[in-house]
PDB file of C-alpha atoms in Angstrom:
ATOM      1  CA  UNK A 123     105.904  99.724  80.084  1.00 68.00           C
ATOM      2  CA  UNK A 124     102.542 100.849  82.086  1.00 81.00           C
ATOM      3  CA  UNK A 125     101.911  99.214  85.191  1.00 93.00           C
ATOM      4  CA  UNK A 126      98.737  98.088  86.781  1.00 97.00           C
ATOM      5  CA  UNK A 127      96.102 100.802  87.089  1.00 97.00           C
ATOM      6  CA  UNK A 128      93.315 101.011  89.551  1.00 98.00           C
ATOM      7  CA  UNK A 129      90.615 103.047  89.713  1.00 97.00           C
ATOM      8  CA  UNK A 130      89.264 105.250  91.472  1.00 98.00           C
ATOM      9  CA  UNK A 131      92.267 105.154  93.950  1.00 97.00           C
ATOM     10  CA  UNK A 132      89.813 106.729  96.521  1.00 97.00           C
ATOM     11  CA  UNK A 133      86.164 106.446  97.134  1.00 97.00           C
ATOM     12  CA  UNK A 134      83.540 106.957 100.123  1.00 98.00           C
ATOM     13  CA  UNK A 135      80.119 104.616 100.307  1.00 98.00           C
ATOM     14  CA  UNK A 136      77.623 104.512 102.637  1.00 98.00           C
ATOM     15  CA  UNK A 137      75.979 101.313 103.867  1.00 98.00           C
ATOM     16  CA  UNK A 138      74.032  99.601 101.582  1.00 98.00           C
ATOM     17  CA  UNK A 139      75.424 100.916  98.717  1.00 98.00           C
ATOM     18  CA  UNK A 140      77.270  99.130  95.818  1.00 98.00           C
ATOM     19  CA  UNK A 141      80.415  99.833  94.212  1.00 98.00           C
ATOM     20  CA  UNK A 142      82.559  98.946  91.610  1.00 98.00           C
ATOM     21  CA  UNK A 143      86.290  98.767  91.268  1.00 98.00           C
ATOM     22  CA  UNK A 144      88.628  98.754  88.276  1.00 98.00           C
ATOM     23  CA  UNK A 145      91.796  97.498  87.558  1.00 98.00           C
ATOM     24  CA  UNK A 146      93.676  97.682  84.066  1.00 98.00           C
ATOM     25  CA  UNK A 147      96.558  94.976  84.201  1.00 96.00           C
ATOM     26  CA  UNK A 148     100.290  95.300  82.581  1.00 95.00           C
ATOM     27  CA  UNK A 149     100.046  94.904  78.576  1.00 94.00           C
ATOM     28  CA  UNK A 150     100.419  91.281  77.603  1.00 91.00           C
ATOM     29  CA  UNK A 151      99.058  89.636  81.499  1.00 91.00           C
ATOM     30  CA  UNK A 152      96.429  87.765  81.127  1.00 90.00           C
ATOM     31  CA  UNK A 153      95.963  87.218  84.982  1.00 91.00           C
ATOM     32  CA  UNK A 154      94.362  89.165  87.064  1.00 94.00           C
ATOM     33  CA  UNK A 155      93.838  88.739  90.613  1.00 95.00           C
ATOM     34  CA  UNK A 156      91.848  91.201  93.504  1.00 97.00           C
ATOM     35  CA  UNK A 157      93.267  91.035  96.973  1.00 97.00           C
ATOM     36  CA  UNK A 158      91.898  92.866 100.204  1.00 97.00           C
ATOM     37  CA  UNK A 159      94.087  94.388 102.555  1.00 97.00           C
ATOM     38  CA  UNK A 160      93.061  95.823 106.353  1.00 94.00           C
ATOM     39  CA  UNK A 161      95.716  96.267 108.991  1.00 87.00           C
ATOM     40  CA  UNK A 162      94.561  93.290 110.927  1.00 79.00           C
ATOM     41  CA  UNK A 163      94.232  90.883 108.486  1.00 86.00           C
ATOM     42  CA  UNK A 164      97.063  91.467 106.124  1.00 89.00           C
ATOM     43  CA  UNK A 165      96.337  90.426 102.390  1.00 94.00           C
ATOM     44  CA  UNK A 166      93.290  88.449 101.760  1.00 94.00           C
ATOM     45  CA  UNK A 167      92.623  86.738  98.416  1.00 94.00           C
ATOM     46  CA  UNK A 168      89.516  87.544  96.430  1.00 96.00           C
ATOM     47  CA  UNK A 169      89.495  86.089  93.089  1.00 93.00           C
ATOM     48  CA  UNK A 170      91.561  85.485  90.352  1.00 93.00           C
ATOM     49  CA  UNK A 171      90.524  85.710  86.693  1.00 94.00           C
ATOM     50  CA  UNK A 172      92.384  84.400  83.754  1.00 92.00           C
ATOM     51  CA  UNK A 173      91.317  84.859  80.022  1.00 90.00           C
ATOM     52  CA  UNK A 174      88.006  86.147  80.952  1.00 93.00           C
ATOM     53  CA  UNK A 175      87.205  82.811  83.732  1.00 93.00           C
ATOM     54  CA  UNK A 176      87.399  82.547  86.914  1.00 93.00           C
ATOM     55  CA  UNK A 177      90.071  80.389  88.197  1.00 90.00           C
ATOM     56  CA  UNK A 178      89.980  80.606  91.870  1.00 89.00           C
ATOM     57  CA  UNK A 179      88.296  82.338  94.913  1.00 93.00           C
ATOM     58  CA  UNK A 180      88.921  83.128  98.328  1.00 93.00           C
ATOM     59  CA  UNK A 181      86.520  82.828 101.343  1.00 93.00           C
ATOM     60  CA  UNK A 182      84.278  85.982 100.677  1.00 96.00           C
ATOM     61  CA  UNK A 183      80.719  86.134 100.979  1.00 97.00           C
ATOM     62  CA  UNK A 184      78.630  86.308  97.703  1.00 96.00           C
ATOM     63  CA  UNK A 185      78.593  90.044  97.630  1.00 98.00           C
ATOM     64  CA  UNK A 186      81.873  90.069  96.483  1.00 98.00           C
ATOM     65  CA  UNK A 187      82.233  89.517  92.674  1.00 97.00           C
ATOM     66  CA  UNK A 188      84.185  90.373  89.563  1.00 97.00           C
ATOM     67  CA  UNK A 189      84.623  89.771  86.026  1.00 97.00           C
ATOM     68  CA  UNK A 190      87.254  89.998  83.216  1.00 97.00           C
ATOM     69  CA  UNK A 191      87.013  91.424  79.984  1.00 96.00           C
ATOM     70  CA  UNK A 192      88.538  90.261  76.532  1.00 95.00           C
ATOM     71  CA  UNK A 193      91.434  92.974  76.899  1.00 93.00           C
ATOM     72  CA  UNK A 194      92.346  91.492  79.855  1.00 94.00           C
ATOM     73  CA  UNK A 195      90.663  94.356  82.305  1.00 97.00           C
ATOM     74  CA  UNK A 196      88.948  93.481  85.238  1.00 98.00           C
ATOM     75  CA  UNK A 197      86.226  95.031  87.432  1.00 98.00           C
ATOM     76  CA  UNK A 198      85.321  93.942  91.116  1.00 98.00           C
ATOM     77  CA  UNK A 199      82.019  94.658  92.552  1.00 98.00           C
ATOM     78  CA  UNK A 200      80.639  94.918  96.041  1.00 98.00           C
ATOM     79  CA  UNK A 201      77.208  94.900  97.043  1.00 96.00           C
ATOM     80  CA  UNK A 202      75.046  95.978 100.034  1.00 97.00           C
ATOM     81  CA  UNK A 203      78.408  97.529 101.450  1.00 98.00           C
ATOM     82  CA  UNK A 204      78.968  96.896 105.211  1.00 98.00           C
ATOM     83  CA  UNK A 205      81.084  98.921 107.394  1.00 97.00           C
ATOM     84  CA  UNK A 206      83.649  95.936 107.461  1.00 96.00           C
ATOM     85  CA  UNK A 207      84.469  96.419 103.692  1.00 97.00           C
ATOM     86  CA  UNK A 208      86.221  99.412 104.197  1.00 97.00           C
ATOM     87  CA  UNK A 209      89.931  98.249 102.924  1.00 97.00           C
ATOM     88  CA  UNK A 210      92.491  99.002 100.519  1.00 98.00           C
ATOM     89  CA  UNK A 211      91.365  96.927  97.447  1.00 98.00           C
ATOM     90  CA  UNK A 212      94.573  95.601  95.349  1.00 98.00           C
ATOM     91  CA  UNK A 213      94.522  94.232  91.885  1.00 97.00           C
ATOM     92  CA  UNK A 214      97.381  92.478  90.725  1.00 95.00           C
ATOM     93  CA  UNK A 215      98.663  91.232  87.365  1.00 94.00           C
ATOM     94  CA  UNK A 216     100.523  88.296  85.751  1.00 90.00           C
ATOM     95  CA  UNK A 217     101.673  86.885  83.052  1.00 84.00           C
ATOM     96  CA  UNK A 218      99.884  83.501  83.338  1.00 75.00           C
ATOM     97  CA  UNK A 219      98.069  81.956  85.820  1.00 66.00           C
ATOM     98  CA  UNK A 220     100.688  80.120  87.757  1.00 59.00           C
ATOM     99  CA  UNK A 221     100.540  80.930  91.188  1.00 60.00           C
ATOM    100  CA  UNK A 222     104.337  80.922  91.229  1.00 65.00           C
ATOM    101  CA  UNK A 223     105.109  83.797  88.775  1.00 73.00           C
ATOM    102  CA  UNK A 224     105.547  87.340  89.982  1.00 86.00           C
ATOM    103  CA  UNK A 225     102.633  89.169  90.901  1.00 91.00           C
ATOM    104  CA  UNK A 226     102.473  92.932  89.835  1.00 94.00           C
ATOM    105  CA  UNK A 227     100.229  95.035  92.020  1.00 96.00           C
ATOM    106  CA  UNK A 228      98.539  98.373  91.308  1.00 97.00           C
ATOM    107  CA  UNK A 229      98.450 101.153  93.921  1.00 97.00           C
ATOM    108  CA  UNK A 230      94.959 100.079  94.836  1.00 97.00           C
ATOM    109  CA  UNK A 231      91.875 101.579  95.309  1.00 98.00           C
ATOM    110  CA  UNK A 232      90.773 102.647  99.146  1.00 97.00           C
ATOM    111  CA  UNK A 233      87.190 101.925 100.324  1.00 98.00           C
ATOM    112  CA  UNK A 234      85.366 103.814 103.066  1.00 98.00           C
ATOM    113  CA  UNK A 235      82.175 102.527 103.909  1.00 98.00           C
ATOM    114  CA  UNK A 236      80.332 104.933 106.416  1.00 97.00           C
TER     115      UNK A 236
ATOM    116  CA  UNK B 105      92.308  79.193 108.761  1.00 49.00           C
ATOM    117  CA  UNK B 106      95.933  81.559 108.168  1.00 57.00           C
ATOM    118  CA  UNK B 107      98.252  79.338 106.277  1.00 88.00           C
ATOM    119  CA  UNK B 108     101.192  81.514 106.423  1.00 95.00           C
ATOM    120  CA  UNK B 109     102.054  82.925 110.331  1.00 96.00           C
ATOM    121  CA  UNK B 110     104.405  86.365 110.104  1.00 97.00           C
ATOM    122  CA  UNK B 111     106.284  87.870 112.980  1.00 97.00           C
ATOM    123  CA  UNK B 112     106.611  90.113 114.344  1.00 97.00           C
ATOM    124  CA  UNK B 113     104.110  92.480 113.649  1.00 96.00           C
ATOM    125  CA  UNK B 114     106.138  95.389 113.921  1.00 97.00           C
ATOM    126  CA  UNK B 115     110.069  95.841 114.214  1.00 97.00           C
ATOM    127  CA  UNK B 116     112.383  98.752 114.924  1.00 98.00           C
ATOM    128  CA  UNK B 117     115.990  98.427 113.822  1.00 98.00           C
ATOM    129  CA  UNK B 118     118.780 101.030 114.063  1.00 98.00           C
ATOM    130  CA  UNK B 119     120.496 101.931 110.808  1.00 98.00           C
ATOM    131  CA  UNK B 120     123.012  99.654 110.122  1.00 98.00           C
ATOM    132  CA  UNK B 121     121.756  96.969 112.079  1.00 98.00           C
ATOM    133  CA  UNK B 122     119.895  93.333 110.690  1.00 98.00           C
ATOM    134  CA  UNK B 123     116.373  93.038 110.200  1.00 98.00           C
ATOM    135  CA  UNK B 124     115.118  89.570 110.575  1.00 98.00           C
ATOM    136  CA  UNK B 125     111.206  88.752 109.985  1.00 98.00           C
ATOM    137  CA  UNK B 126     110.141  84.962 110.313  1.00 98.00           C
ATOM    138  CA  UNK B 127     107.249  83.291 108.495  1.00 98.00           C
ATOM    139  CA  UNK B 128     105.890  79.661 109.241  1.00 98.00           C
ATOM    140  CA  UNK B 129     103.403  77.509 106.906  1.00 96.00           C
ATOM    141  CA  UNK B 130     101.632  74.308 107.379  1.00 93.00           C
ATOM    142  CA  UNK B 131     100.901  73.167 103.841  1.00 91.00           C
ATOM    143  CA  UNK B 132     103.518  70.806 102.693  1.00 90.00           C
ATOM    144  CA  UNK B 133     102.600  71.731  99.144  1.00 89.00           C
ATOM    145  CA  UNK B 134     103.624  75.004  99.201  1.00 91.00           C
ATOM    146  CA  UNK B 135     106.666  75.442  96.805  1.00 90.00           C
ATOM    147  CA  UNK B 136     107.636  79.102  96.124  1.00 91.00           C
ATOM    148  CA  UNK B 137     108.060  81.244  98.742  1.00 94.00           C
ATOM    149  CA  UNK B 138     108.131  85.194  98.274  1.00 94.00           C
ATOM    150  CA  UNK B 139     108.837  88.272  99.812  1.00 97.00           C
ATOM    151  CA  UNK B 140     106.872  91.565  98.973  1.00 97.00           C
ATOM    152  CA  UNK B 141     107.580  94.872  99.826  1.00 98.00           C
ATOM    153  CA  UNK B 142     105.513  97.455 100.140  1.00 97.00           C
ATOM    154  CA  UNK B 143     106.068 101.478 100.783  1.00 97.00           C
ATOM    155  CA  UNK B 144     102.813 103.601 101.817  1.00 94.00           C
ATOM    156  CA  UNK B 145     100.760 104.709  99.241  1.00 92.00           C
ATOM    157  CA  UNK B 146     102.013 102.049  96.901  1.00 95.00           C
ATOM    158  CA  UNK B 147     101.219  98.522  96.099  1.00 96.00           C
ATOM    159  CA  UNK B 148     103.149  95.734  97.376  1.00 96.00           C
ATOM    160  CA  UNK B 149     106.083  94.707  95.361  1.00 96.00           C
ATOM    161  CA  UNK B 150     108.379  91.495  94.649  1.00 94.00           C
ATOM    162  CA  UNK B 151     111.539  91.626  96.641  1.00 96.00           C
ATOM    163  CA  UNK B 152     113.172  88.371  96.382  1.00 95.00           C
ATOM    164  CA  UNK B 153     111.569  84.694  96.466  1.00 93.00           C
ATOM    165  CA  UNK B 154     112.789  81.427  97.177  1.00 93.00           C
ATOM    166  CA  UNK B 155     112.192  77.571  95.987  1.00 90.00           C
ATOM    167  CA  UNK B 156     112.881  74.810  98.469  1.00 88.00           C
ATOM    168  CA  UNK B 157     115.432  72.922  96.668  1.00 89.00           C
ATOM    169  CA  UNK B 158     117.934  75.769  98.363  1.00 91.00           C
ATOM    170  CA  UNK B 159     118.214  76.571 101.926  1.00 93.00           C
ATOM    171  CA  UNK B 160     119.272  80.050 101.051  1.00 96.00           C
ATOM    172  CA  UNK B 161     118.988  82.910  98.450  1.00 96.00           C
ATOM    173  CA  UNK B 162     120.862  86.543  98.669  1.00 96.00           C
ATOM    174  CA  UNK B 163     120.145  89.293  96.600  1.00 96.00           C
ATOM    175  CA  UNK B 164     122.191  92.230  97.683  1.00 97.00           C
ATOM    176  CA  UNK B 165     121.440  93.359 101.093  1.00 98.00           C
ATOM    177  CA  UNK B 166     118.359  90.889 101.588  1.00 98.00           C
ATOM    178  CA  UNK B 167     118.602  86.996 101.912  1.00 97.00           C
ATOM    179  CA  UNK B 168     115.972  84.357 102.314  1.00 96.00           C
ATOM    180  CA  UNK B 169     116.570  81.484 104.680  1.00 96.00           C
ATOM    181  CA  UNK B 170     114.493  78.465 104.386  1.00 95.00           C
ATOM    182  CA  UNK B 171     114.176  75.759 106.478  1.00 94.00           C
ATOM    183  CA  UNK B 172     112.018  72.843 104.795  1.00 93.00           C
ATOM    184  CA  UNK B 173     111.507  70.645 107.924  1.00 93.00           C
ATOM    185  CA  UNK B 174     110.918  73.138 110.143  1.00 95.00           C
ATOM    186  CA  UNK B 175     108.516  74.693 107.303  1.00 95.00           C
ATOM    187  CA  UNK B 176     109.896  78.290 108.167  1.00 97.00           C
ATOM    188  CA  UNK B 177     111.574  80.941 106.367  1.00 97.00           C
ATOM    189  CA  UNK B 178     112.841  84.501 106.881  1.00 98.00           C
ATOM    190  CA  UNK B 179     113.814  87.331 105.577  1.00 98.00           C
ATOM    191  CA  UNK B 180     117.188  89.415 106.602  1.00 98.00           C
ATOM    192  CA  UNK B 181     118.138  92.685 105.785  1.00 98.00           C
ATOM    193  CA  UNK B 182     121.409  93.344 106.046  1.00 98.00           C
ATOM    194  CA  UNK B 183     122.962  96.594 107.299  1.00 98.00           C
ATOM    195  CA  UNK B 184     119.324  98.066 107.480  1.00 98.00           C
ATOM    196  CA  UNK B 185     118.793 101.726 105.703  1.00 98.00           C
ATOM    197  CA  UNK B 186     115.911 104.137 106.602  1.00 97.00           C
ATOM    198  CA  UNK B 187     114.992 103.856 102.949  1.00 97.00           C
ATOM    199  CA  UNK B 188     113.739 100.020 103.849  1.00 98.00           C
ATOM    200  CA  UNK B 189     111.539 101.587 106.290  1.00 98.00           C
ATOM    201  CA  UNK B 190     108.296  99.784 105.086  1.00 98.00           C
ATOM    202  CA  UNK B 191     105.691  96.635 105.117  1.00 97.00           C
ATOM    203  CA  UNK B 192     107.082  93.479 104.876  1.00 98.00           C
ATOM    204  CA  UNK B 193     105.030  90.405 103.461  1.00 97.00           C
ATOM    205  CA  UNK B 194     105.655  86.640 102.980  1.00 97.00           C
ATOM    206  CA  UNK B 195     103.910  84.498 100.833  1.00 95.00           C
ATOM    207  CA  UNK B 196     103.714  81.215  99.817  1.00 93.00           C
ATOM    208  CA  UNK B 197     102.353  79.284  96.821  1.00 90.00           C
ATOM    209  CA  UNK B 198     101.988  75.775  95.379  1.00 87.00           C
ATOM    210  CA  UNK B 199     102.161  74.425  92.073  1.00 79.00           C
ATOM    211  CA  UNK B 200      99.191  74.123  90.029  1.00 73.00           C
ATOM    212  CA  UNK B 201      96.257  76.312  90.062  1.00 68.00           C
ATOM    213  CA  UNK B 202      95.968  78.013  93.969  1.00 78.00           C
ATOM    214  CA  UNK B 203      96.691  81.771  94.553  1.00 87.00           C
ATOM    215  CA  UNK B 204      99.125  83.095  96.709  1.00 90.00           C
ATOM    216  CA  UNK B 205      98.733  83.052 100.258  1.00 91.00           C
ATOM    217  CA  UNK B 206     100.197  86.214 102.362  1.00 94.00           C
ATOM    218  CA  UNK B 207     101.001  86.550 105.745  1.00 95.00           C
ATOM    219  CA  UNK B 208      99.820  89.448 107.939  1.00 95.00           C
ATOM    220  CA  UNK B 209     102.860  91.640 107.290  1.00 96.00           C
ATOM    221  CA  UNK B 210     105.539  93.110 109.576  1.00 97.00           C
ATOM    222  CA  UNK B 211     105.610  96.869 109.604  1.00 97.00           C
ATOM    223  CA  UNK B 212     109.433  97.979 109.711  1.00 98.00           C
ATOM    224  CA  UNK B 213     111.142 101.250 110.738  1.00 98.00           C
ATOM    225  CA  UNK B 214     114.460 101.577 110.744  1.00 98.00           C
ATOM    226  CA  UNK B 215     115.637 104.831 112.483  1.00 97.00           C
ATOM    227  CA  UNK B 216     118.916 106.860 112.397  1.00 91.00           C
TER     228      UNK B 216
END
């Protein structure tokens, strides 16, 4: 069974630009969560989507947005990039929306903002 | 507001020794406590998890100890091996529609 696939794996942007990251969950998984990982802050929750609906949202500014498609694939978008947005963005899928189930993470998309 | 506090930030252990990582939480609604292991260049992967109806769970060399009254839980790695060198994250979740909250991570280095 294929794991969670994230694209692109690496990208470099400049301040003010926008970026779109993609996540393909494990087949059959309907929940997709996004986390931002930075050395100082660990894993911080961005949002969760289940059956195309945003179920939860973390404490991030409105520049961070996401969506989920009918095939459960998800995208997140960051507009007006800032230097502090440089991070590893992790996508995780799970079978259902319950928070107490196992999360399966992708390898992440490493964003560098110059 | 950090809801799960993890310590230490980094840990160096001799091969064969015991690695201990501690976490504390504040929200008494948490009822699921997983540990995730992350190797460089990889995403985190579930290592072991516990629910508050038991005080300890063991899987091979990995043990979670849980103290509900103190609102603390810890990961013990017995007979630590160089292959255990990774970053470990504790997390906590509550039944219902809430996301997992992660600690900031502990970078473990097991040296021969």
